[in-house]
Amino acid sequence: MQCFIINTVIFVNLCCFLGVFVSSKKIPDYVPVCKKSNPQFEKCILDAIEVVRPHLSKGIAKMKIPPSEPLVIPMLEVVRDLESLRVNAKLKDLKVYGVTSFVVKKLKVDLAKLAVYLMIPNMYVTAEYDVDGRLLVVPLRGKGLFKGNFTNSEADIKGTAKTITNKKGTEFLQIKDIKAKIRVGDSAIKFNNQDRENAAITETAANFINQNKKEVLRIISPIVEEISEAFIVQFGNAIFRAVPMAEMLPE
């Protein structure tokens, strides 16, 4: 469950970072344009993010940023078969509140590299779940409504990009690789199981997760990071393919 939540947070913040790179032809007039010749380029990006922040709740269609208070994802699914975690989970109508409160702790950007360190003070999440599997020796089974509170979640993201040229000679940026390190400061979760037959199993799993947070996070962190990295590359390159580099990073 936490895997999906962290991906959602990264998705929203990545929208902001990529969106502010795009020229005024592609985004609303109220968003500052950050030119790569600007000696305070990174400060320009941070200032632009603060300008964009109040508009995130309703979304910004031109920047491909969806409404984010709450951020709603209709359906997500994860399947893993590992020694410590075997799970087949489906989430419907996932809603995340609080993602627009993100804080940029560090930012380093140039033409080929990006390094950003983000912190989300508080998030509240609800979702309909249908899960079957095992976490260590604890069964995971049931369906119902998930609720979770997450505090002080952090994401340390580093990536590189390269320039590609199409047949018309137009240059575009393309993400080459991404590395993401994720940490959840604290969490409290609850499963309201609609399946009475598995209610006791679900309660046991929730208690185990709440009482063994560090161990659970140690197990799922590699999965979180793997999915996050693939998601960022896919989403980021979709934006980069749509906007020539000359417009994305004007002189």
mmCIF file of C-alpha atoms in Angstrom:
data_model
loop_
_atom_site.group_PDB
_atom_site.id
_atom_site.type_symbol
_atom_site.label_atom_id
_atom_site.label_comp_id
_atom_site.label_asym_id
_atom_site.label_seq_id
_atom_site.Cartn_x
_atom_site.Cartn_y
_atom_site.Cartn_z
ATOM 1 C CA MET A 1 0.000 0.000 0.000
ATOM 2 C CA GLN A 2 2.749 2.441 0.923
ATOM 3 C CA CYS A 3 4.386 1.694 -2.432
ATOM 4 C CA PHE A 4 1.431 3.233 -4.284
ATOM 5 C CA ILE A 5 1.330 6.237 -1.978
ATOM 6 C CA ILE A 6 4.962 7.191 -2.484
ATOM 7 C CA ASN A 7 4.604 6.835 -6.260
ATOM 8 C CA THR A 8 1.634 9.201 -6.149
ATOM 9 C CA VAL A 9 3.652 11.816 -4.277
ATOM 10 C CA ILE A 10 6.565 11.570 -6.697
ATOM 11 C CA PHE A 11 4.137 11.854 -9.609
ATOM 12 C CA VAL A 12 2.702 15.165 -8.374
ATOM 13 C CA ASN A 13 6.078 16.719 -7.585
ATOM 14 C CA LEU A 14 7.636 15.552 -10.841
ATOM 15 C CA CYS A 15 4.764 17.259 -12.682
ATOM 16 C CA CYS A 16 5.738 20.508 -10.998
ATOM 17 C CA PHE A 17 9.436 20.247 -11.816
ATOM 18 C CA LEU A 18 8.932 19.263 -15.448
ATOM 19 C CA GLY A 19 6.081 21.709 -15.894
ATOM 20 C CA VAL A 20 8.057 24.781 -14.894
ATOM 21 C CA PHE A 21 10.686 23.938 -17.532
ATOM 22 C CA VAL A 22 8.154 24.333 -20.341
ATOM 23 C CA SER A 23 7.982 27.668 -22.156
ATOM 24 C CA SER A 24 5.096 30.126 -21.980
ATOM 25 C CA LYS A 25 3.647 28.717 -25.204
ATOM 26 C CA LYS A 26 2.816 25.540 -23.335
ATOM 27 C CA ILE A 27 1.785 26.720 -19.867
ATOM 28 C CA PRO A 28 -0.447 29.387 -18.301
ATOM 29 C CA ASP A 29 0.802 32.973 -18.280
ATOM 30 C CA TYR A 30 1.058 33.070 -14.487
ATOM 31 C CA VAL A 31 3.886 30.504 -14.422
ATOM 32 C CA PRO A 32 7.382 32.071 -14.653
ATOM 33 C CA VAL A 33 9.600 30.922 -17.521
ATOM 34 C CA CYS A 34 13.042 29.748 -16.349
ATOM 35 C CA LYS A 35 15.724 30.309 -18.977
ATOM 36 C CA LYS A 36 18.867 28.203 -18.812
ATOM 37 C CA SER A 37 20.985 31.373 -19.195
ATOM 38 C CA ASN A 38 19.587 32.677 -15.907
ATOM 39 C CA PRO A 39 22.463 32.675 -13.356
ATOM 40 C CA GLN A 40 19.860 31.889 -10.669
ATOM 41 C CA PHE A 41 18.199 29.119 -12.673
ATOM 42 C CA GLU A 42 17.503 26.847 -9.689
ATOM 43 C CA LYS A 43 16.025 29.705 -7.651
ATOM 44 C CA CYS A 44 13.796 30.512 -10.628
ATOM 45 C CA ILE A 45 12.509 26.923 -10.620
ATOM 46 C CA LEU A 46 11.819 27.015 -6.880
ATOM 47 C CA ASP A 47 10.003 30.356 -7.231
ATOM 48 C CA ALA A 48 7.978 28.974 -10.131
ATOM 49 C CA ILE A 49 6.942 25.964 -8.059
ATOM 50 C CA GLU A 50 5.618 28.285 -5.353
ATOM 51 C CA VAL A 51 3.616 30.187 -7.975
ATOM 52 C CA VAL A 52 2.197 26.901 -9.268
ATOM 53 C CA ARG A 53 1.435 25.430 -5.825
ATOM 54 C CA PRO A 54 -1.939 27.205 -5.205
ATOM 55 C CA HIS A 55 -3.209 25.912 -8.559
ATOM 56 C CA LEU A 56 -2.335 22.264 -7.930
ATOM 57 C CA SER A 57 -5.517 21.451 -6.014
ATOM 58 C CA LYS A 58 -7.649 21.937 -9.139
ATOM 59 C CA GLY A 59 -4.962 20.786 -11.564
ATOM 60 C CA ILE A 60 -3.304 22.523 -14.536
ATOM 61 C CA ALA A 61 -4.420 20.927 -17.791
ATOM 62 C CA LYS A 62 -1.829 22.655 -20.007
ATOM 63 C CA MET A 63 0.955 21.269 -17.839
ATOM 64 C CA LYS A 64 -0.630 17.804 -17.665
ATOM 65 C CA ILE A 65 -0.946 18.126 -13.888
ATOM 66 C CA PRO A 66 -4.121 16.443 -12.564
ATOM 67 C CA PRO A 67 -6.197 17.788 -9.644
ATOM 68 C CA SER A 68 -4.310 16.888 -6.489
ATOM 69 C CA GLU A 69 -6.418 17.761 -3.439
ATOM 70 C CA PRO A 70 -7.249 15.025 -3.303
ATOM 71 C CA LEU A 71 -5.249 13.279 -5.967
ATOM 72 C CA VAL A 72 -7.465 10.479 -7.271
ATOM 73 C CA ILE A 73 -6.219 7.335 -9.021
ATOM 74 C CA PRO A 74 -9.041 5.066 -10.264
ATOM 75 C CA MET A 75 -7.132 1.752 -10.201
ATOM 76 C CA LEU A 76 -3.690 0.472 -9.229
ATOM 77 C CA GLU A 77 -2.330 -3.061 -9.001
ATOM 78 C CA VAL A 78 0.861 -4.605 -7.632
ATOM 79 C CA VAL A 79 2.038 -8.213 -7.862
ATOM 80 C CA ARG A 80 5.196 -9.481 -6.152
ATOM 81 C CA ASP A 81 6.463 -12.976 -5.326
ATOM 82 C CA LEU A 82 9.453 -12.606 -3.005
ATOM 83 C CA GLU A 83 10.706 -14.591 -0.041
ATOM 84 C CA SER A 84 9.630 -11.916 2.452
ATOM 85 C CA LEU A 85 6.641 -10.553 0.522
ATOM 86 C CA ARG A 86 4.140 -12.316 -1.695
ATOM 87 C CA VAL A 87 1.248 -10.093 -2.683
ATOM 88 C CA ASN A 88 -1.440 -9.603 -5.300
ATOM 89 C CA ALA A 89 -3.180 -6.315 -4.473
ATOM 90 C CA LYS A 90 -5.701 -4.152 -6.285
ATOM 91 C CA LEU A 91 -6.643 -0.645 -5.188
ATOM 92 C CA LYS A 92 -9.671 1.268 -6.447
ATOM 93 C CA ASP A 93 -10.593 4.930 -6.006
ATOM 94 C CA LEU A 94 -7.336 5.771 -4.238
ATOM 95 C CA LYS A 95 -7.419 9.308 -2.791
ATOM 96 C CA VAL A 96 -4.391 11.118 -1.383
ATOM 97 C CA TYR A 97 -4.746 14.317 0.634
ATOM 98 C CA GLY A 98 -1.868 16.625 1.508
ATOM 99 C CA VAL A 99 0.510 16.084 -1.418
ATOM 100 C CA THR A 100 0.596 19.798 -2.302
ATOM 101 C CA SER A 101 2.280 20.542 1.039
ATOM 102 C CA PHE A 102 5.585 19.131 -0.260
ATOM 103 C CA VAL A 103 8.779 20.952 0.706
ATOM 104 C CA VAL A 104 11.818 21.078 -1.583
ATOM 105 C CA LYS A 105 14.812 20.620 0.713
ATOM 106 C CA LYS A 106 17.493 20.511 -1.995
ATOM 107 C CA LEU A 107 17.532 21.106 -5.744
ATOM 108 C CA LYS A 108 20.353 20.856 -8.277
ATOM 109 C CA VAL A 109 19.599 21.140 -11.990
ATOM 110 C CA ASP A 110 21.636 21.439 -15.158
ATOM 111 C CA LEU A 111 21.028 20.366 -18.747
ATOM 112 C CA ALA A 112 21.967 16.726 -18.149
ATOM 113 C CA LYS A 113 21.381 16.162 -14.414
ATOM 114 C CA LEU A 114 18.664 16.581 -11.806
ATOM 115 C CA ALA A 115 18.949 16.082 -8.062
ATOM 116 C CA VAL A 116 16.017 16.897 -5.803
ATOM 117 C CA TYR A 117 15.235 16.104 -2.178
ATOM 118 C CA LEU A 118 11.572 16.378 -1.168
ATOM 119 C CA MET A 119 9.672 16.108 2.099
ATOM 120 C CA ILE A 120 5.899 15.670 2.540
ATOM 121 C CA PRO A 121 4.875 16.640 6.109
ATOM 122 C CA ASN A 122 1.476 14.921 6.212
ATOM 123 C CA MET A 123 -0.615 12.720 3.943
ATOM 124 C CA TYR A 124 -3.978 11.061 4.480
ATOM 125 C CA VAL A 125 -4.943 8.207 2.155
ATOM 126 C CA THR A 126 -8.093 6.188 1.513
ATOM 127 C CA ALA A 127 -8.667 3.381 -0.979
ATOM 128 C CA GLU A 128 -10.802 0.331 -1.640
ATOM 129 C CA TYR A 129 -8.540 -2.718 -1.473
ATOM 130 C CA ASP A 130 -8.575 -6.366 -2.507
ATOM 131 C CA VAL A 131 -5.422 -8.161 -1.374
ATOM 132 C CA ASP A 132 -4.107 -11.711 -1.122
ATOM 133 C CA GLY A 133 -0.617 -12.684 -0.048
ATOM 134 C CA ARG A 134 1.864 -12.867 2.806
ATOM 135 C CA LEU A 135 4.234 -10.454 4.568
ATOM 136 C CA LEU A 136 6.962 -12.512 6.250
ATOM 137 C CA VAL A 137 4.808 -15.069 8.151
ATOM 138 C CA VAL A 138 1.697 -12.840 8.348
ATOM 139 C CA PRO A 139 -1.155 -13.562 5.896
ATOM 140 C CA LEU A 140 -2.523 -10.648 3.852
ATOM 141 C CA ARG A 141 -6.059 -11.400 2.772
ATOM 142 C CA GLY A 142 -9.324 -9.505 2.434
ATOM 143 C CA LYS A 143 -11.186 -6.635 0.798
ATOM 144 C CA GLY A 144 -12.612 -3.408 2.128
ATOM 145 C CA LEU A 145 -11.583 0.209 2.841
ATOM 146 C CA PHE A 146 -8.006 1.230 3.640
ATOM 147 C CA LYS A 147 -7.176 4.383 5.630
ATOM 148 C CA GLY A 148 -3.679 5.621 6.389
ATOM 149 C CA ASN A 149 -1.831 8.599 7.875
ATOM 150 C CA PHE A 150 1.770 9.198 6.754
ATOM 151 C CA THR A 151 4.110 11.845 8.177
ATOM 152 C CA ASN A 152 7.509 13.210 7.151
ATOM 153 C CA SER A 153 7.861 11.142 3.986
ATOM 154 C CA GLU A 154 11.030 11.893 2.019
ATOM 155 C CA ALA A 155 12.213 11.250 -1.529
ATOM 156 C CA ASP A 156 15.793 11.692 -2.731
ATOM 157 C CA ILE A 157 15.752 11.603 -6.550
ATOM 158 C CA LYS A 158 18.748 11.805 -8.873
ATOM 159 C CA GLY A 159 18.677 11.440 -12.638
ATOM 160 C CA THR A 160 20.499 12.087 -15.886
ATOM 161 C CA ALA A 161 19.220 13.014 -19.336
ATOM 162 C CA LYS A 162 20.507 13.078 -22.881
ATOM 163 C CA THR A 163 19.632 14.935 -26.071
ATOM 164 C CA ILE A 164 18.020 13.095 -28.978
ATOM 165 C CA THR A 165 17.257 14.441 -32.473
ATOM 166 C CA ASN A 166 14.288 13.482 -34.636
ATOM 167 C CA LYS A 167 14.274 13.161 -38.437
ATOM 168 C CA LYS A 168 13.454 16.858 -38.805
ATOM 169 C CA GLY A 169 16.521 17.859 -36.808
ATOM 170 C CA THR A 170 14.561 18.941 -33.736
ATOM 171 C CA GLU A 171 16.230 18.199 -30.426
ATOM 172 C CA PHE A 172 14.406 16.713 -27.421
ATOM 173 C CA LEU A 173 15.472 15.720 -23.938
ATOM 174 C CA GLN A 174 15.205 12.087 -22.859
ATOM 175 C CA ILE A 175 15.636 10.695 -19.358
ATOM 176 C CA LYS A 176 18.585 8.306 -19.333
ATOM 177 C CA ASP A 177 18.328 6.941 -15.810
ATOM 178 C CA ILE A 178 16.733 7.708 -12.440
ATOM 179 C CA LYS A 179 17.592 6.619 -8.909
ATOM 180 C CA ALA A 180 15.101 7.179 -6.103
ATOM 181 C CA LYS A 181 15.572 6.672 -2.366
ATOM 182 C CA ILE A 182 12.352 6.707 -0.349
ATOM 183 C CA ARG A 183 11.774 7.033 3.385
ATOM 184 C CA VAL A 184 8.511 7.209 5.345
ATOM 185 C CA GLY A 185 8.972 8.914 8.704
ATOM 186 C CA ASP A 186 5.944 7.456 10.468
ATOM 187 C CA SER A 187 2.640 5.844 9.546
ATOM 188 C CA ALA A 188 -0.592 4.515 11.013
ATOM 189 C CA ILE A 189 -2.907 2.350 8.930
ATOM 190 C CA LYS A 190 -6.322 0.748 9.306
ATOM 191 C CA PHE A 191 -8.196 -1.848 7.242
ATOM 192 C CA ASN A 192 -11.998 -1.862 7.429
ATOM 193 C CA ASN A 193 -12.592 -5.354 6.090
ATOM 194 C CA GLN A 194 -15.875 -6.081 4.319
ATOM 195 C CA ASP A 195 -15.056 -9.792 4.218
ATOM 196 C CA ARG A 196 -16.089 -11.100 7.644
ATOM 197 C CA GLU A 197 -14.452 -14.455 7.014
ATOM 198 C CA ASN A 198 -11.016 -12.791 6.823
ATOM 199 C CA ALA A 199 -11.624 -9.977 9.333
ATOM 200 C CA ALA A 200 -9.356 -11.510 11.995
ATOM 201 C CA ILE A 201 -6.554 -12.045 9.451
ATOM 202 C CA THR A 202 -6.808 -8.429 8.293
ATOM 203 C CA GLU A 203 -6.729 -7.075 11.847
ATOM 204 C CA THR A 204 -3.662 -9.194 12.623
ATOM 205 C CA ALA A 205 -1.890 -7.895 9.513
ATOM 206 C CA ALA A 206 -2.700 -4.256 10.334
ATOM 207 C CA ASN A 207 -1.457 -4.678 13.921
ATOM 208 C CA PHE A 208 1.737 -6.330 12.693
ATOM 209 C CA ILE A 209 2.434 -3.534 10.207
ATOM 210 C CA ASN A 210 1.756 -0.778 12.760
ATOM 211 C CA GLN A 211 3.923 -2.477 15.393
ATOM 212 C CA ASN A 212 6.813 -3.371 13.065
ATOM 213 C CA LYS A 213 7.032 -0.300 10.835
ATOM 214 C CA LYS A 214 10.798 -0.258 10.365
ATOM 215 C CA GLU A 215 10.971 -3.923 9.374
ATOM 216 C CA VAL A 216 8.011 -3.585 6.984
ATOM 217 C CA LEU A 217 9.507 -0.485 5.365
ATOM 218 C CA ARG A 218 12.858 -2.261 4.994
ATOM 219 C CA ILE A 219 11.116 -5.018 3.042
ATOM 220 C CA ILE A 220 9.033 -2.818 0.767
ATOM 221 C CA SER A 221 11.537 0.024 0.160
ATOM 222 C CA PRO A 222 13.312 -1.697 -2.778
ATOM 223 C CA ILE A 223 9.929 -2.286 -4.420
ATOM 224 C CA VAL A 224 8.924 1.345 -3.819
ATOM 225 C CA GLU A 225 12.120 2.583 -5.398
ATOM 226 C CA GLU A 226 11.972 0.216 -8.376
ATOM 227 C CA ILE A 227 8.410 1.174 -9.282
ATOM 228 C CA SER A 228 9.094 4.869 -8.657
ATOM 229 C CA GLU A 229 12.088 4.897 -10.995
ATOM 230 C CA ALA A 230 10.179 3.184 -13.823
ATOM 231 C CA PHE A 231 7.222 5.499 -13.335
ATOM 232 C CA ILE A 232 9.344 8.662 -13.435
ATOM 233 C CA VAL A 233 11.128 7.593 -16.636
ATOM 234 C CA GLN A 234 7.859 6.727 -18.372
ATOM 235 C CA PHE A 235 6.016 9.881 -17.335
ATOM 236 C CA GLY A 236 8.955 12.244 -17.774
ATOM 237 C CA ASN A 237 9.814 11.072 -21.262
ATOM 238 C CA ALA A 238 6.173 11.419 -22.320
ATOM 239 C CA ILE A 239 6.434 15.145 -21.518
ATOM 240 C CA PHE A 240 9.888 15.532 -23.027
ATOM 241 C CA ARG A 241 8.778 13.915 -26.308
ATOM 242 C CA ALA A 242 5.973 16.464 -26.629
ATOM 243 C CA VAL A 243 8.110 19.587 -26.148
ATOM 244 C CA PRO A 244 11.282 20.454 -28.141
ATOM 245 C CA MET A 245 14.296 21.296 -26.008
ATOM 246 C CA ALA A 246 14.455 24.833 -27.432
ATOM 247 C CA GLU A 247 10.995 25.504 -25.972
ATOM 248 C CA MET A 248 11.534 23.573 -22.754
ATOM 249 C CA LEU A 249 14.829 25.312 -21.939
ATOM 250 C CA PRO A 250 14.883 28.650 -23.761
ATOM 251 C CA GLU A 251 18.105 30.688 -23.849
#
